[in-house]
Coordinates of C-alpha atoms and ligand atoms in Angstrom, one line a residue:
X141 CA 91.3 65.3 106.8
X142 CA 88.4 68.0 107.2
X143 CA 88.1 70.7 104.1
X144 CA 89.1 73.5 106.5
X145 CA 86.6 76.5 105.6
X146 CA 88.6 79.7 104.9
X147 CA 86.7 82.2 106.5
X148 CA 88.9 85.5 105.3
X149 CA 88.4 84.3 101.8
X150 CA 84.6 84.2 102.2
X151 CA 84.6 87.6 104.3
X152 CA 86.6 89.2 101.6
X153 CA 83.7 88.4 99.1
X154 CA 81.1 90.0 101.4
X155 CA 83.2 92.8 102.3
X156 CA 83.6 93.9 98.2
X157 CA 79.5 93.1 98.2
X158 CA 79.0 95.9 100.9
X159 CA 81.6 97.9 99.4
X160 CA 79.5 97.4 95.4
X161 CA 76.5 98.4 97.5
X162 CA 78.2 101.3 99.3
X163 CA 79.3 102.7 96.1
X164 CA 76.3 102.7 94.8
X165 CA 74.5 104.3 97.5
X166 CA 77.1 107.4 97.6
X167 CA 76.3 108.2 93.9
X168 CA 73.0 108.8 95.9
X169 CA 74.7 111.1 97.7
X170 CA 74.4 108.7 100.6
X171 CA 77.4 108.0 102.7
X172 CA 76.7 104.6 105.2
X173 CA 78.1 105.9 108.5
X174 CA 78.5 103.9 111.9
X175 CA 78.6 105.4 114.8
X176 CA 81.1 102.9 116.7
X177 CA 81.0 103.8 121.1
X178 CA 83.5 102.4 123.3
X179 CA 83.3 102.4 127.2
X180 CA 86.9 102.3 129.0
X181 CA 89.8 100.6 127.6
X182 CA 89.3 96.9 127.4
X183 CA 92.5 95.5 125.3
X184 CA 90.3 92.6 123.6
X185 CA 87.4 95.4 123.0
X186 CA 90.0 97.5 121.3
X187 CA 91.3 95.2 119.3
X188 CA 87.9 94.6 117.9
X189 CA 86.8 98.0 117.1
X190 CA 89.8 99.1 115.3
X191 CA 89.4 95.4 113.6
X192 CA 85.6 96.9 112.7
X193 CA 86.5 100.9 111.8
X194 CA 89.6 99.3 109.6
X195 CA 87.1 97.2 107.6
X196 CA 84.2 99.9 107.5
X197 CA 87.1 102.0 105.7
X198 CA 88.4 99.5 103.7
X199 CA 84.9 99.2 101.8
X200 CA 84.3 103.1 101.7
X201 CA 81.9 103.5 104.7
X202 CA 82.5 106.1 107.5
X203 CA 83.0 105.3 111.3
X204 CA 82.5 107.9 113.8
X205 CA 84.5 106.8 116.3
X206 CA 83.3 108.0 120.0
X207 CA 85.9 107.0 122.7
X208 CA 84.6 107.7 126.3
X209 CA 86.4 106.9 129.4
X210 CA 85.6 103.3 131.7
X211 CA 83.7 106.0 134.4
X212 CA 80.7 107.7 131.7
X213 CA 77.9 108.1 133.8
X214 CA 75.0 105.5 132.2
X215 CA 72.9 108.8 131.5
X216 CA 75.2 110.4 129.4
X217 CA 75.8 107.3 127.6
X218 CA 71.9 107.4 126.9
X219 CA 71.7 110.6 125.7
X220 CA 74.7 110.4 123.3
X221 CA 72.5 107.4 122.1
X222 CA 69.6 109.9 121.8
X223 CA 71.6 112.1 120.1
X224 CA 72.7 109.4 117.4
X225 CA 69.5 108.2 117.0
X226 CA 68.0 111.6 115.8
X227 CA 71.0 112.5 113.5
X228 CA 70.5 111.2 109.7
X229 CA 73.6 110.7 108.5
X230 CA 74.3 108.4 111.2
X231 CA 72.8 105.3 109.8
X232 CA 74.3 102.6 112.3
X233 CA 75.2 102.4 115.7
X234 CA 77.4 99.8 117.4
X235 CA 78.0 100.3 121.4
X236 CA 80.7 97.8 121.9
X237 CA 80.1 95.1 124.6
X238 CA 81.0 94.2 127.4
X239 CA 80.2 97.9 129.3
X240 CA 81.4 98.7 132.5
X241 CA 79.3 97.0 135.0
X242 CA 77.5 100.4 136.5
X243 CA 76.0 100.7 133.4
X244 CA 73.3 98.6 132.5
X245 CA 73.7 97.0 128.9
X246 CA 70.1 96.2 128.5
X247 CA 68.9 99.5 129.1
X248 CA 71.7 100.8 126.6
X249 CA 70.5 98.4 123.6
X250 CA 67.2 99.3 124.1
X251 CA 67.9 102.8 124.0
X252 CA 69.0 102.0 120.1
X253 CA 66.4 102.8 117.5
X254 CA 65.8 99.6 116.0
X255 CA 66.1 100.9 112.3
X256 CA 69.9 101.6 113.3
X257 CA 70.8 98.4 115.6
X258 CA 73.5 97.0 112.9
X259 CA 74.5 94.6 115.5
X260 CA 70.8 93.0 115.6
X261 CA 70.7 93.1 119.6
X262 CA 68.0 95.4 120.1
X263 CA 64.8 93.4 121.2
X264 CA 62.3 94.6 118.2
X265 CA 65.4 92.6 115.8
X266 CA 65.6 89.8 118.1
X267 CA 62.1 89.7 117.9
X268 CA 61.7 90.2 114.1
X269 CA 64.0 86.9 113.9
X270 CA 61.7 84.8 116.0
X271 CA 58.9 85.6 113.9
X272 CA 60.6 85.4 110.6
X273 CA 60.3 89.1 109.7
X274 CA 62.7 91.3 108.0
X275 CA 65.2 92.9 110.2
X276 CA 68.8 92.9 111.8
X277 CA 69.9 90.1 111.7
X278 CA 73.2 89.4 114.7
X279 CA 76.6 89.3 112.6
X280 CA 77.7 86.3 113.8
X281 CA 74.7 83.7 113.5
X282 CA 74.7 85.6 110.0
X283 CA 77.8 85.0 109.3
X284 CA 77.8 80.9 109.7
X285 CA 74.8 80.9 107.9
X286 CA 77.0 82.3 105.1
X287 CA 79.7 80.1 105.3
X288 CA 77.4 77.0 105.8
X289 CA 76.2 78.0 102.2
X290 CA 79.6 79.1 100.5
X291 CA 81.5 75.6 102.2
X292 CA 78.4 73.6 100.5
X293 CA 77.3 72.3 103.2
X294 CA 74.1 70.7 103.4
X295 CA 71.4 71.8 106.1
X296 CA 68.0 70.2 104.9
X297 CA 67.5 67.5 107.4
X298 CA 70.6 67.8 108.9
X299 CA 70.7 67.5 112.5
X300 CA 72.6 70.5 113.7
X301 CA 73.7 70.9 117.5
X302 CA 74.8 74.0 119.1
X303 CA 77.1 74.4 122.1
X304 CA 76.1 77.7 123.5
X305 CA 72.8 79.2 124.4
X306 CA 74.0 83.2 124.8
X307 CA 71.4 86.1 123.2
X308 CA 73.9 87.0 120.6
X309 CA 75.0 83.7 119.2
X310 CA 73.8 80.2 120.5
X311 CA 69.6 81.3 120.5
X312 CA 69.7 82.9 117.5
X313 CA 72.1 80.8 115.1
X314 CA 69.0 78.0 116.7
X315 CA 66.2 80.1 115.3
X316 CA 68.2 80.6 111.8
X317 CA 69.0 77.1 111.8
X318 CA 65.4 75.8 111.8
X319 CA 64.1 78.2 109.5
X320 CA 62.3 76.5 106.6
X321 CA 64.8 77.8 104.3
X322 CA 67.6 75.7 106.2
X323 CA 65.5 73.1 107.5
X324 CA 67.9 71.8 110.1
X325 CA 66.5 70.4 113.1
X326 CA 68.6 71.8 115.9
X327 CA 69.6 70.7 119.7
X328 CA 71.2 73.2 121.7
X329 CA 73.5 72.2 124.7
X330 CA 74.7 74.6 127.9
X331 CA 76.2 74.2 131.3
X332 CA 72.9 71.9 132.3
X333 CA 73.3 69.6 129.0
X334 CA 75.2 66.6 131.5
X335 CA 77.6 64.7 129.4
X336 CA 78.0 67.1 125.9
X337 CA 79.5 64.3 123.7
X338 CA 76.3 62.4 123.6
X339 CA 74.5 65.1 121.9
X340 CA 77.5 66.5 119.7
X341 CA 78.0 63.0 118.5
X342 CA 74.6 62.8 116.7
X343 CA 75.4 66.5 115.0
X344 CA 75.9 66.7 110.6
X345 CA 77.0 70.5 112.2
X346 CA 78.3 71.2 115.4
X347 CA 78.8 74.4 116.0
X348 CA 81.1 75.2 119.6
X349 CA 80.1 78.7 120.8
X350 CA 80.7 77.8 124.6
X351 CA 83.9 80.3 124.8
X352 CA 85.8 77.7 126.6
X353 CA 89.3 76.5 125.0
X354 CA 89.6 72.6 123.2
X355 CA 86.0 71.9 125.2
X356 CA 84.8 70.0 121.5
X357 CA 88.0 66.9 121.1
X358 CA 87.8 64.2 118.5
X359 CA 85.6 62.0 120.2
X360 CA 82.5 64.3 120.5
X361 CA 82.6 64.8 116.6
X362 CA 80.6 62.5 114.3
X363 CA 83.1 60.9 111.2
X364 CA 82.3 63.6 108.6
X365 CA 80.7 66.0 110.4
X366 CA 80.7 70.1 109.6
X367 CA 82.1 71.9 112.8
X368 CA 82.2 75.4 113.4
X369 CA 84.2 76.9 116.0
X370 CA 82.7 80.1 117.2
X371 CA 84.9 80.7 120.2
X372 CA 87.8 83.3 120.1
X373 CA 90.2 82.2 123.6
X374 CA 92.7 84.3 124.9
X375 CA 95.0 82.2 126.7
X376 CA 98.4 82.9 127.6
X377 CA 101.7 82.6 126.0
X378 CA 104.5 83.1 128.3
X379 CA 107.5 84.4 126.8
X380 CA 110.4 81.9 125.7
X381 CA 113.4 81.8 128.5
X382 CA 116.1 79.8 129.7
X383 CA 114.4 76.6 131.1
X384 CA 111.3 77.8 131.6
X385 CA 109.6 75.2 129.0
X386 CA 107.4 78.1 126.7
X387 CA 107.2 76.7 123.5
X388 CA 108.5 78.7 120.7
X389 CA 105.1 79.6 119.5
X390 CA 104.9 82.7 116.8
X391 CA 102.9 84.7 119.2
X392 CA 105.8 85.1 121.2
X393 CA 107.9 86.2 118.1
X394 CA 105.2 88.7 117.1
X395 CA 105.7 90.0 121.2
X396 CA 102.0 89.1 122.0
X397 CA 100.9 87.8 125.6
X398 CA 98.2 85.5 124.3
X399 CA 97.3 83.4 122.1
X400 CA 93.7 83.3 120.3
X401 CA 92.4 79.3 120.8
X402 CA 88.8 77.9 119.7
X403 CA 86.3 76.1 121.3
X404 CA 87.1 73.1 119.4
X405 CA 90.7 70.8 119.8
X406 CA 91.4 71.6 115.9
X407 CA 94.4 69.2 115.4
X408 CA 92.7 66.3 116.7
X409 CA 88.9 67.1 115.5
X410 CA 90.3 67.9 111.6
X411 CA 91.5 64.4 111.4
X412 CA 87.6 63.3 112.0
X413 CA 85.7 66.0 110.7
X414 CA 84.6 66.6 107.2
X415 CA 84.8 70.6 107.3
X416 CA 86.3 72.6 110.0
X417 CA 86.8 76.2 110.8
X418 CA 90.1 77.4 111.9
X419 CA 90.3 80.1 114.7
X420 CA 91.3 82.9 114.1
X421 CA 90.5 83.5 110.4
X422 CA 86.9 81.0 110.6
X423 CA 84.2 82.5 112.2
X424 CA 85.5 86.2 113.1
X425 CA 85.8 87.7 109.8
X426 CA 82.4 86.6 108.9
X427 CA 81.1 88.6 112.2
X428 CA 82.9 92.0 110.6
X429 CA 81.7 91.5 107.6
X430 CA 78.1 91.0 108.1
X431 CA 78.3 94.0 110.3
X432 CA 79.2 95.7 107.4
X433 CA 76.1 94.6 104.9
X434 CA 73.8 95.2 107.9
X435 CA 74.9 98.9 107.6
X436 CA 74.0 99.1 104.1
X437 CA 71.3 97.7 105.2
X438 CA 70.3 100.1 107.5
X439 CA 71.5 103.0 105.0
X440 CA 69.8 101.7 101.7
X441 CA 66.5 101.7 104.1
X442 CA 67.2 105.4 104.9
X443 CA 67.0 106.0 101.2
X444 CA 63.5 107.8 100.5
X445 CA 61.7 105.4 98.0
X446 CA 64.2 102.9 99.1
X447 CA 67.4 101.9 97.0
X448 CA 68.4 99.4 94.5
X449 CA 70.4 96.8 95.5
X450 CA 73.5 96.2 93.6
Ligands
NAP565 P1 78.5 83.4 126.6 O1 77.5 84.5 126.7 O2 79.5 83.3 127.7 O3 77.7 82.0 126.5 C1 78.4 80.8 126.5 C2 77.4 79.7 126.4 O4 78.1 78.5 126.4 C3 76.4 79.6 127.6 O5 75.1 79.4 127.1 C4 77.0 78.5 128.4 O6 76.0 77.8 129.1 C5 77.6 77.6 127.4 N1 78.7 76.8 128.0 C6 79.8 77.3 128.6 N2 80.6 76.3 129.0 C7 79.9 75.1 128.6 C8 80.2 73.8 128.8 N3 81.3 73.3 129.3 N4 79.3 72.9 128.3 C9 78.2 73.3 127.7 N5 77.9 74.6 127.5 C10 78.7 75.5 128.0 O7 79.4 83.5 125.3 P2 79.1 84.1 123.8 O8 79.0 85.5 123.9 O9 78.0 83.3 123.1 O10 80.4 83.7 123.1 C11 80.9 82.3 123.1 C12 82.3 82.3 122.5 O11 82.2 82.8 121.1 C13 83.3 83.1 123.2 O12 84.5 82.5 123.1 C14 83.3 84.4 122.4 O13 84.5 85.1 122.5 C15 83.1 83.9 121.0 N6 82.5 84.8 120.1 C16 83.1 84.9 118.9 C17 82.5 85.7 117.9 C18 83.2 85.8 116.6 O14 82.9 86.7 115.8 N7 84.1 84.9 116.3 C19 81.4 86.5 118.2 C20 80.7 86.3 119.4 C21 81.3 85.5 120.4 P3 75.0 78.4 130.2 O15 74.0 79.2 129.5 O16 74.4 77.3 130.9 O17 75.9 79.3 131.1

């Protein structure tokens, strides 16, 4: 059976790390603030901004929390961003995605100053990661990076295979990946890969960022392997009744419509795998709490003459 990695554990160290840090920084006289926008009312969106304002508090940093409705014209949006950008004690700011589709996304992460894009979209960040400059990094390709080193997993000349190609995962968890530092050599599969099993087969790490439920089963895992399952799945619990064959899952008890599901079949791959991360409580934490160093980050930068790490 795999080791399964225990993401909240790990996430709980970095989170007192960014709180050590934040501590620090306010004897300063320095309070790390985030600036945390949401568009309309998307439930799932919702859920992970409170999930990102409760952790932000939890280690002594400030959110400003800006709620605007699904209709905000794209301009005001961009001048609000103007606005944050200019203020100093604003040291971060997050515009929660996906946006409502009249206002263009790219346009909006652009319009970030780069020394305050804690969420390392901004193209100057992505940029600074391709050449191996200091910069933002994205939480979540952070984040495995982290746990691949805290589970012991070994990288150098390990033949790592990612399931996923998106801008804010898949491309640059590849990048990381082959960094001298890690020294994996990486294959990354997408919709055009044909037949997925005979690349995930070959992988030491496979890491499932596809966002489609149980797509990685048993057989496409390597004996031994590290898997990481990036995806987070809604899918649908229908509530228990007379005859109408919903199983008894705890979601239902806890009155929830869904249930969160990986991109990886965990009963069957664990059996096969030597680690695996469970979903939720792998991956996700991780994201939140590198979002949380990447504001320190971006405050101890703002510190004229720079600050001490703790
Ligand atoms: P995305 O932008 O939708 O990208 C999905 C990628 O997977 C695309 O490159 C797509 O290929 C590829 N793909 C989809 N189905 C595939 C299949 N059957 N075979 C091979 N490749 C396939 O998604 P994302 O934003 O990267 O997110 C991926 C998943 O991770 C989602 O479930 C998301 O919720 C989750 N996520 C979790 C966290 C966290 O903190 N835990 C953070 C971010 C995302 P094409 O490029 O060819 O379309």
């Amino acid at each position: 059976m795999a080791v399964v990695i225990d993401g909240r554990e790990t996430a709980r160290k970095k989170r007192e790390e960014a709180a050590l840090r934040a501590a620090a920084l306010k004897k300063r006289g320095i309070l790390p603030r985030l600036a945390v926008i949401l568009v309309g009312e998307d439930p799932a969106s919702l859920s992970y901004v409170a999930g990102k304002e409760k952790a932000l508090a939890g280690a002594g940093m400030e959110s400003r929390d800006i709620r605007l409705p699904a209709d905000t014209p794209e301009e005001e949006l961009l001048s609000l961003i103007a606005g944050l950008n200019a203020d100093p004690s604003v040291h971060g700011i997050l515009v929660q995605l996906p946006l409502p589709g009249h206002i263009g996304e790219d346009r909006i992460i652009t319009a970030i100053d780069p020394a305050k894009d804690v969420d390392g979209f901004h193209p100057v960040s992505a940029g600074n990661l391709v050449l191996g400059r200091p910069g933002f990094l994205p939480c979540t390709p952070r984040g495995i990076l982290v746990l691949l080193e805290e589970a012991g997993i070994p990288t150098r000349g390990a033949h790592a295979v990612i399931v996923g190609r998106s801008a804010i995962v898949g491309r640059p968890l590849a990048i990381l990946l082959a960094r001298r530092d890690i020294n994996a050599t990486v294959t990354v599969c997408h919709t055009g890969s044909g037949e997925l099993g005979r690349y995930t087969r070959q992988a030491d790490i496979l890491i499932a960022a596809a966002g489609k439920p149980g797509l990685i089963t048993a057989d496409m895992v390597k004996e031994g392997a590290a898997v990481i399952d990036v995806g987070v799945n809604r899918t649908p619990v229908f509530p228990p009744g007379p005859g109408n064959g919903a199983p008894p899952a705890p979601e239902n008890a806890a009155g929830k419509s869904y249930r969160l599901r990986g991109d990886v079949d965990y009963e069957g791959v664990a059996k096969k795998a030597g680690w695996i991360t469970p979903v939720p409580g792998g991956v996700g934490p991780m994201t939140i709490a590198m979002l949380l160093l990447n504001l320190i980050q971006a405050a101890e930068a703002a510190v004229p003459g720079g600050a001490a790490k703790a």
